[in-house]
Short mmCIF file of C-alpha atoms and ligand atoms in Angstrom, two decimals:
data_model
loop_
_atom_site.label_atom_id
_atom_site.label_comp_id
_atom_site.label_asym_id
_atom_site.label_seq_id
_atom_site.Cartn_x
_atom_site.Cartn_y
_atom_site.Cartn_z
CA MET A 10 7.54 1.35 -14.76
CA ALA A 11 3.79 0.93 -14.17
CA LYS A 12 2.23 3.85 -12.30
CA ASP A 13 -1.29 3.50 -10.95
CA VAL A 14 -3.90 4.71 -8.49
CA ILE A 15 -4.91 2.14 -5.85
CA ILE A 16 -8.29 2.69 -4.16
CA ALA A 17 -8.25 1.85 -0.42
CA CYS A 18 -11.49 -0.12 0.08
CA ASP A 19 -11.74 0.58 3.81
CA PHE A 20 -15.22 -0.91 4.27
CA ASP A 21 -16.24 -3.35 6.99
CA ASN A 22 -18.34 -5.76 4.93
CA VAL A 23 -18.59 -7.51 1.58
CA GLN A 24 -21.87 -5.96 0.48
CA THR A 25 -20.75 -2.34 0.82
CA THR A 26 -17.47 -3.14 -0.93
CA LEU A 27 -19.06 -4.87 -3.91
CA GLN A 28 -21.74 -2.16 -4.23
CA PHE A 29 -18.97 0.44 -4.25
CA LEU A 30 -17.09 -1.44 -7.00
CA ASP A 31 -20.32 -1.85 -9.03
CA ASN A 32 -20.25 1.94 -9.57
CA PHE A 33 -17.21 1.48 -11.80
CA LYS A 34 -19.09 -0.74 -14.29
CA GLY A 35 -16.55 -1.78 -16.96
CA ARG A 36 -13.60 -0.06 -15.24
CA LYS A 37 -11.41 -2.29 -13.07
CA PRO A 38 -9.45 -0.08 -10.65
CA PHE A 39 -6.54 -1.51 -8.63
CA VAL A 40 -7.92 -1.91 -5.08
CA LYS A 41 -6.38 -2.22 -1.62
CA ILE A 42 -7.92 -4.63 0.86
CA GLY A 43 -6.77 -3.86 4.38
CA MET A 44 -7.06 -5.53 7.76
CA GLU A 45 -10.59 -4.29 8.49
CA LEU A 46 -12.19 -5.85 5.42
CA TYR A 47 -9.98 -8.96 5.41
CA TYR A 48 -10.62 -9.78 9.05
CA ALA A 49 -14.37 -9.10 8.62
CA SER A 50 -14.79 -11.10 5.42
CA GLY A 51 -11.86 -13.51 5.08
CA PRO A 52 -10.23 -14.70 1.87
CA ASP A 53 -13.55 -14.95 -0.01
CA ILE A 54 -13.67 -11.18 -0.54
CA VAL A 55 -10.21 -11.37 -2.14
CA ARG A 56 -11.31 -14.20 -4.46
CA GLU A 57 -14.50 -12.35 -5.45
CA ILE A 58 -12.75 -9.06 -6.26
CA LYS A 59 -10.08 -10.96 -8.19
CA ARG A 60 -12.81 -12.86 -10.09
CA ARG A 61 -14.27 -9.50 -11.11
CA GLY A 62 -10.97 -8.65 -12.74
CA HIS A 63 -9.39 -6.14 -10.34
CA LYS A 64 -5.75 -6.06 -9.29
CA ILE A 65 -5.42 -6.35 -5.51
CA PHE A 66 -2.97 -4.98 -2.95
CA LEU A 67 -3.53 -7.11 0.19
CA ASP A 68 -2.39 -4.78 2.96
CA LEU A 69 -1.98 -7.05 6.01
CA LYS A 70 1.43 -5.73 7.17
CA LEU A 71 2.83 -9.03 8.48
CA HIS A 72 5.27 -8.77 11.41
CA ASP A 73 6.17 -12.01 13.27
CA ILE A 74 9.02 -14.50 13.56
CA PRO A 75 10.51 -15.47 10.16
CA ASN A 76 9.12 -19.02 10.16
CA THR A 77 5.55 -17.84 10.80
CA VAL A 78 5.79 -15.12 8.18
CA ARG A 79 7.22 -17.57 5.60
CA LYS A 80 4.37 -20.04 6.14
CA THR A 81 1.69 -17.32 6.15
CA MET A 82 3.02 -15.84 2.91
CA LYS A 83 2.87 -19.31 1.35
CA VAL A 84 -0.85 -19.40 2.18
CA LEU A 85 -1.42 -15.85 0.90
CA SER A 86 0.40 -16.58 -2.36
CA ASN A 87 -2.42 -19.01 -3.24
CA LEU A 88 -4.85 -16.07 -3.22
CA ASP A 89 -3.14 -14.73 -6.34
CA VAL A 90 -3.08 -11.07 -5.24
CA ASP A 91 -0.87 -8.60 -7.09
CA MET A 92 0.85 -6.93 -4.13
CA THR A 93 1.20 -7.59 -0.40
CA ASN A 94 3.36 -6.36 2.49
CA VAL A 95 5.27 -6.78 5.75
CA HIS A 96 6.79 -4.45 8.36
CA ALA A 97 10.47 -3.70 7.68
CA ALA A 98 10.91 -3.60 11.48
CA GLY A 99 10.66 -7.41 11.39
CA THR A 100 14.31 -7.44 10.14
CA ILE A 101 16.01 -8.52 6.92
CA GLU A 102 15.74 -12.17 7.96
CA MET A 103 11.96 -11.88 8.33
CA MET A 104 11.58 -10.06 4.99
CA SER A 105 13.70 -12.71 3.22
CA ALA A 106 11.51 -15.41 4.74
CA ALA A 107 8.40 -13.56 3.53
CA LEU A 108 9.80 -13.43 0.00
CA GLU A 109 10.64 -17.13 0.09
CA GLY A 110 7.15 -18.07 1.29
CA LEU A 111 5.44 -15.88 -1.28
CA THR A 112 7.40 -17.26 -4.26
CA ARG A 113 5.52 -20.05 -6.02
CA GLU A 114 7.12 -23.22 -7.39
CA ASP A 115 7.15 -21.74 -10.90
CA GLY A 116 9.09 -18.70 -9.60
CA THR A 117 6.19 -16.23 -9.92
CA ARG A 118 5.00 -14.11 -6.99
CA PRO A 119 3.03 -10.95 -6.14
CA LEU A 120 4.97 -7.73 -5.57
CA LEU A 121 6.23 -7.60 -1.99
CA ILE A 122 6.77 -4.29 -0.25
CA ALA A 123 7.54 -3.23 3.34
CA VAL A 124 6.21 -0.54 5.66
CA THR A 125 9.12 1.60 6.90
CA GLN A 126 7.93 3.76 9.80
CA LEU A 127 4.17 4.27 9.90
CA THR A 128 3.25 7.83 8.98
CA SER A 129 1.37 8.01 12.29
CA THR A 130 4.67 7.60 14.20
CA SER A 131 6.32 10.93 14.96
CA GLU A 132 10.08 11.28 15.36
CA GLN A 133 9.51 12.18 19.03
CA ARG A 134 7.56 8.98 19.75
CA MET A 135 9.99 6.82 17.78
CA GLN A 136 12.85 8.17 19.91
CA ASP A 137 11.04 8.25 23.28
CA GLU A 138 9.04 5.01 23.07
CA LEU A 139 10.99 2.84 20.63
CA LEU A 140 14.42 4.13 21.74
CA ILE A 141 15.54 4.63 18.15
CA ASN A 142 18.12 7.38 18.48
CA ALA A 143 18.21 8.48 14.87
CA SER A 144 16.19 10.93 12.83
CA ILE A 145 13.00 9.59 11.26
CA GLN A 146 14.44 10.34 7.80
CA ASP A 147 17.57 8.27 8.48
CA THR A 148 15.42 5.48 9.93
CA ILE A 149 13.20 5.40 6.85
CA ALA A 150 16.22 5.39 4.52
CA LYS A 151 17.84 2.54 6.51
CA TYR A 152 14.62 0.47 6.63
CA ALA A 153 14.21 0.98 2.87
CA GLN A 154 17.81 -0.19 2.29
CA ASN A 155 17.17 -3.26 4.48
CA THR A 156 14.06 -3.95 2.40
CA ARG A 157 16.03 -3.78 -0.82
CA GLN A 158 18.79 -5.97 0.64
CA ALA A 159 16.18 -8.63 1.47
CA GLY A 160 15.18 -8.61 -2.21
CA LEU A 161 11.74 -6.98 -1.87
CA ASP A 162 10.33 -4.67 -4.52
CA GLY A 163 9.79 -1.45 -2.58
CA VAL A 164 8.23 0.28 0.41
CA VAL A 165 5.06 1.95 1.63
CA CYS A 166 5.91 5.49 2.69
CA SER A 167 4.60 9.03 2.81
CA PRO A 168 4.67 10.64 -0.65
CA LEU A 169 6.89 13.30 0.92
CA GLU A 170 9.50 10.55 1.54
CA ALA A 171 9.44 9.07 -1.97
CA ALA A 172 12.45 11.07 -3.19
CA LEU A 173 14.49 10.08 -0.11
CA VAL A 174 13.70 6.40 -0.73
CA LYS A 175 14.61 6.61 -4.42
CA GLN A 176 17.88 8.30 -3.47
CA ALA A 177 18.70 5.55 -0.96
CA CYS A 178 17.57 2.56 -3.05
CA GLY A 179 17.51 3.54 -6.71
CA GLN A 180 14.84 4.67 -9.18
CA SER A 181 13.46 1.19 -9.87
CA PHE A 182 12.71 0.54 -6.17
CA LEU A 183 8.94 1.02 -5.79
CA THR A 184 7.29 3.66 -3.61
CA VAL A 185 3.65 3.07 -2.69
CA THR A 186 2.24 6.15 -1.00
CA PRO A 187 -0.95 6.84 0.97
CA GLY A 188 -1.65 10.34 2.35
CA ILE A 189 -3.08 11.78 -0.89
CA ARG A 190 -5.62 14.61 -1.02
CA PHE A 191 -6.93 16.81 -3.85
CA SER A 192 -5.98 20.46 -3.39
CA ASP A 193 -9.63 21.26 -2.48
CA ASN A 194 -10.12 18.28 -0.06
CA THR A 195 -10.16 18.21 3.75
CA LYS A 196 -7.14 16.48 5.33
CA ASP A 197 -9.27 14.16 7.57
CA ASP A 198 -6.89 12.56 10.09
CA GLN A 199 -3.92 12.53 7.68
CA VAL A 200 -1.01 14.81 8.51
CA ARG A 201 1.73 14.52 5.90
CA ILE A 202 -0.28 14.75 2.71
CA THR A 203 0.14 15.89 -0.86
CA THR A 204 -1.83 15.99 -4.11
CA PRO A 205 -1.73 13.30 -6.85
CA GLY A 206 0.27 15.59 -9.16
CA LYS A 207 2.83 16.48 -6.50
CA ALA A 208 3.18 12.79 -5.51
CA ARG A 209 4.08 12.00 -9.13
CA GLU A 210 6.66 14.79 -9.17
CA ILE A 211 8.29 13.57 -5.95
CA GLY A 212 8.53 9.99 -7.23
CA SER A 213 5.52 7.88 -6.14
CA ASP A 214 4.94 4.82 -8.30
CA TYR A 215 1.55 3.93 -6.82
CA ILE A 216 -0.69 6.27 -4.84
CA VAL A 217 -3.15 4.75 -2.35
CA VAL A 218 -6.31 6.84 -2.12
CA GLY A 219 -9.21 6.17 0.25
CA ARG A 220 -11.71 8.80 1.37
CA PRO A 221 -11.13 11.32 -1.45
CA ILE A 222 -12.65 8.59 -3.68
CA THR A 223 -14.75 6.38 -1.37
CA ALA A 224 -16.49 9.31 0.37
CA ALA A 225 -16.91 11.46 -2.77
CA ASP A 226 -20.40 12.24 -4.08
CA ASN A 227 -19.27 10.72 -7.37
CA PRO A 228 -16.53 8.14 -6.66
CA VAL A 229 -15.98 7.31 -10.33
CA ALA A 230 -15.41 10.98 -11.21
CA ALA A 231 -13.05 11.35 -8.23
CA TYR A 232 -11.11 8.25 -9.36
CA GLU A 233 -10.86 9.60 -12.93
CA ARG A 234 -9.63 12.94 -11.59
CA CYS A 235 -7.03 11.18 -9.47
CA LEU A 236 -5.77 9.11 -12.42
CA LYS A 237 -5.65 12.19 -14.64
CA GLU A 238 -3.70 14.29 -12.11
CA PHE A 239 -1.34 11.43 -11.16
CA LEU A 240 -0.61 10.25 -14.69
CA GLU A 241 -0.63 13.82 -16.03
CA ILE A 242 -3.18 13.04 -18.73
CA ASN A 243 -4.31 16.27 -20.43
O1 C5P B 19 -8.80 7.60 3.34
P1 C5P B 19 -7.31 7.75 3.13
O2 C5P B 19 -6.95 8.24 1.74
O3 C5P B 19 -6.66 8.55 4.23
O4 C5P B 19 -6.78 6.25 3.23
C1 C5P B 19 -5.40 5.92 3.20
C2 C5P B 19 -5.22 4.43 3.29
O5 C5P B 19 -3.82 4.16 3.38
C3 C5P B 19 -5.86 3.78 4.50
O6 C5P B 19 -6.25 2.46 4.14
C4 C5P B 19 -4.74 3.76 5.52
O7 C5P B 19 -4.87 2.71 6.44
C5 C5P B 19 -3.52 3.49 4.61
N1 C5P B 19 -2.24 3.92 5.17
C6 C5P B 19 -1.97 5.24 5.54
N2 C5P B 19 -0.73 5.57 6.06
C7 C5P B 19 0.21 4.63 6.21
C8 C5P B 19 -0.04 3.31 5.84
C9 C5P B 19 -1.30 2.99 5.32
O8 C5P B 19 -2.82 6.11 5.39
N3 C5P B 19 1.40 4.96 6.66
#
């Protein structure tokens, strides 16, 4: 199974993003385009980064009625990204509709994954505000099983939950995990974090790394370090 480091390009404009990617010269890291950049720049930024030869995870976390999600995924599938996502909370029916919309006439499609519970949601808030009377671990395992039942490829989760997800859904079910820091980094606003090496040990297939690379003095060196630690290259 392909394991890779995905750089979260959390910039608010095209120029900064392309200048950042220019640092990598011949290297073509897998990049994540999130809501901030997509809503600021539209689909053109996706086309340009794709034209430059990068793989793209389009992180728009769709969550709406099944018909709307199906039709939106059909539009997004024309952008030829490599991975995109929905919220598992939208139900199995919505996730199935997303998969249907994303699948092209020739049967090909980007990887489709689902967000289980956001890592910013605590068990307390989930129970008090969302009235979900289960533990957060059981909720994540159930949402991951729903995701697999709908035919999706995997979930976005904390690296600390990767083993739980693999146990619930099997080894080939993908885990894409943000919340990564080097052992000598600050945590920033992240709470449940781990290092690239530990994430590999727990079972992450793809790690999503933002500030440890984008805010580093030398982003290319930080990216190389991340790859080396995650892929255990000596
Ligand atoms: O800078 P940092 O490494 O914290 O960036 C992590 C990226 O992963 C950000 O784009 C953030 O929005 C995203 N993310 C996250 N936690 C989630 C889902 C997405 O940190 N549960």
